[in-house]
Amino acid sequence: MASYCLTVTRLRLALGTGARRFHVSAVFSAKAKVAMSRFEPSSSINYEKLHENINIVRRRLNRPLTLSEKIVYGHLDDPAGQEIDRGRTYLRLRPDRVGMQDATAQMAMLQFISSGLPKVAVPSTIHCDHLIEAQIGGAQDLQRAKEVNQEVYNFLATAAAKYGVGFWKPGSGIIHQIILENYAYPGVMLIGTDSHTPNGGGLGGICIGVGGADAVDVMAGIPWELKCPKVIGVRLTGTLSGWTSPKDVILKVAGILTVKGGTGAIVEYHGPGVDSISCTGMATICNMGAEIGATTSVFPYNHRMKTYLEKTGRGEIGSLADQFKDDLVPDKDCEYDQIIEINLSELKPHINGPFTPDLAHPVSEVGAIAKKSGWPLEVKVGLIGSCTNSSYEDMGRAASLAKQALDKGLKCKAQFTVTPGSEQIRATIERDGYAKILRDVGGVVLANACGPCIGQWDRKDVKKGEKNTIVTSFNRNFTARNDANPATHAFVTSPEIVTALALAGTLNFNPETDYLTTPNGEKFKLEAPTGDELPSRDFDPGQDTYQHPPAESSSVKVDVNPASNRLQLLEPFDKWHGKDLENMRILIKVKGKCTTDHISAAGPWLKFRGHLDNISNNLLIGAVNIENDAVNKVKNQLTGEYGGVPDVARQYKASGVNWVVVGDENYGEGSSREHAALEPRHLGGRAIIVKSFARIHETNLKKQGLLPLTFANPQDYDRIRPDDKISITGLKSLAPGKQLTAEIKHSDGSQESISLNHTFNETQIEWFKAGSALNRMKELQ
C-alpha cells in the first residue's frame, strides 16, 4: 500500500505541484506502475499551445526551425509580435515550471517572500540535496545533515507549504535526477536555480540554469527574459559500444568548444547516432553542457525517451509526445550557427582535467601526459555518481566491472565512493544487488545528494596542500572544488573509467589494453562494461520523501529568527542616485580564471546561503590578486594595509567608498549561484569590469542592480592598475547598445579614458535604476 500511495503522490501531485494543473488517475500493477489515463488541454502539458506557437513563428520566419527554436519560440509570451534574431534580441518567455535546490532556494524564497505575492504562479519545487556532507556513509550522513540543517530545512518546508511549492525532503536525491524522473518531458521549458538544470534536455526539454531572481520572476508570473540563443548543432553518427560511454561525447565536445565556446548558444544533438544513446545517457551529455557555457543542451524526442517515460510511470506523456513528434524534432534542412560532427563508432574513452573540465585527453594517453606534466599518477580516490552520472545504467556498468574484479579476488586500490542520484535509484540498485557489489569491491555508498561533487566532503586521507589525484564521474573540477584542497588534481570521466582506475590505482592504466594483477599473480584484462539501460523489474520508489503543499496555507507560519546565523530576511538594495559613479576604488584586479567558486565558495560556506551578510564573508576569497599572486590578500587603498577581500570591501562600504572588480575572460563561469552577485552588491560594489562574462553570472549581476561591463578593447585590462580610481560616465543616458566610458585616474596623477560595453536592454536598465529587479517588481505592483 505504501508504494501505491507514493506513486500516486509523485504523479498526481508532483507533476503539476497542484491538482489544478493535472488531472491524473492511475492504473496499478503489483509493482505499483502508474500511467496517466487522461490528458486535459488545461494541464501543464499543453502540446496544442506549443504547436500553435511554433506555427505562428514558422510562418513569420519562413524557414525550417531547429528543435531548440521550436521549444523556445513555442514558449514565447507573444509569438506573433516578438522580435526574433538569434544572438541579438531578448525573448520574453513563459516557462512551464521552476526547480530549486536547497542551497539556492533559500535566497530565492527569501526574495519571493519580499515580493509580497501570496502564491507561486507556476508549478515549482524545492529539492534538498546540497547540504548533506559526505563523511561516513549514506544513513549516518543524512541523519547528521537533518540535525545540523534543521533550521534551514524547516524554513524551506514551511515556505514551500505557505507559497504553494512542492518540497522534496533531504534524502530524496539530487534535483536533476528527481526532475528527470518526475517533471521533465519532451517539449517542456523548465528553469532551475542550478547550472546543471540542462540535464532535462536528455528527455527532450529546454531546461535552463538561472539565478534565484530569475526564478522569482517566473514564480511571480512575469515573462522571463533570455537573449535569443544561437544554436550549435552536434551531429552524431555511428554507435556507442565497448568502453565508450555517453560521458565521452560531452568530454570530447568540451575539448572542442572549451569552457566558453557554448556561451549564448543552445547545443542541439541530432543525427543517426542519437538512437544508440539511452535517455539517461543523453541527460549526462546535456548536464555537463553547462561546462562549455551553453545556455542549455537538448536531444530530439525518440523511442529511448518514450521507454524512459514508461518506466517512470509516465507512459501517457510518451503517447502524447508521439502525436506531436514533428514539434519535438528539428525540421529537415534547418540551419545551425555552428556544426560539430562526432562519429560515435570512432570515439574513444576520455578523461578531462585537471583543474578545468575542457582539458580533454583520451584515456589511452593520460598516463603519459601526467608523467610529462608532473601530475600525481596514483589515484587516491575514485568517486562515481553525482547528478551527471548516477543512473541505473551507470551503476550497472560500474558494477559489471566491480564484479569481474571480485571474481578474481581484487578490490579497489584507491578509495571508492558511490553517490546514488535519487532515492529511487538507491532503492533499485540495492534491490538488484548493484550496491552490494560496489560495496564489496571497496566502495562506500553515500547519501542521495550532491556530496563531494560540490565540495560537501569531509575528506581525511590527505592534508590540505598535499598534491594528489582523484578521478570522478562528476561534471566540474575547478581548483579545490571537491575537497577544498588546491593541490588536488581532479579529473572527470565516465563511471566505468573511474571504476577501472580505482581498481588499478593509477592514471597510467588503459582498461582497453592494460592488465590488472590478481592476488595470486595472475594477469587479467577487464572486459568492456555492460549494464541494463533500465531495470527489468521496474524501479523501486523507495521511501516517500515528497511533501505536497496544502490546499489551504493561510495558517502556515514561516519563521526567520532575527538572531539566526543561517537565515536573514532581505533588505532592499539602494536605488541608483541618478549620477555617474565617480572615483571608485578597485577592490581587486583578478588574474586568470575566476569562477563562481572563486567568487562565492561552496563547501563549508553552504550553511550560510540563507544569510547574505554572513556568506558575504567569502566574497572573492578564492580569486588571485594580480598585484601579488595571492588569494584573499588585497591592499586597502584608504589605509595602505593588506587584508582579506571581504574585510577590505566592508571597510570601503563603512567609509562610503564605492568599488569595482576588474576581471579576465569568462568571469563567473560555473555554478548558477546568485550569491556571487548578491555579495558584491551587499558589500558596496557597483560594477564588475571584465573581458567577458559567463551568461548566468552576467544576468545575476544585472538582477541585483550591479553594472556588468566589458572592455571594448580587451587589452585595456592591462591599462588598469590596482591602485587606480575609476569613474563610470554616461549613466544618465544609459541605453541599449550605447557604450559607457571609464575615466581612470592613476596614482601618479595621470589620467586616461577607455570605452566599456554592456548588454542591458530597456527592461534591465530599469532594474539598475531601481536598485534591483526585485525593487522594480515592487514598483510595478
GROMACS .gro file of C-alpha atoms in nm, residues 32 104 176 224 236 276 312 316 329 361 391 431 460 462 484 537 574 588 638 705 709 719 724 734:
model
   24
   32ALA     CA    1   0.282  -0.005  -0.847
  104THR     CA    2   1.986   2.841  -0.384
  176HIS     CA    3   1.831   1.697  -1.164
  224TRP     CA    4   1.116   3.563  -1.823
  236LEU     CA    5   2.621   1.221  -3.412
  276SER     CA    6   2.235   0.447  -2.976
  312THR     CA    7   0.899   0.614  -1.469
  316GLU     CA    8   0.074   0.864  -2.126
  329VAL     CA    9   1.244   1.708  -3.351
  361HIS     CA   10   4.266   1.359  -2.308
  391SER     CA   11   2.155   0.647  -1.345
  431ARG     CA   12   1.723  -0.447  -0.462
  460LYS     CA   13   4.057   1.288   0.575
  462VAL     CA   14   4.529   1.387   0.256
  484ALA     CA   15   3.889   2.247  -0.060
  537ARG     CA   16   1.153  -0.525  -1.280
  574ASP     CA   17   1.954   5.122  -0.259
  588ILE     CA   18   4.066   4.352  -0.661
  638LEU     CA   19   4.244   5.403   0.238
  705GLY     CA   20   2.149   4.627  -0.963
  709LEU     CA   21   3.064   4.580  -1.814
  719ARG     CA   22   4.591   4.955  -1.856
  724ASP     CA   23   4.356   5.337  -0.970
  734LEU     CA   24   2.238   5.460  -2.044
   0.00000   0.00000   0.00000
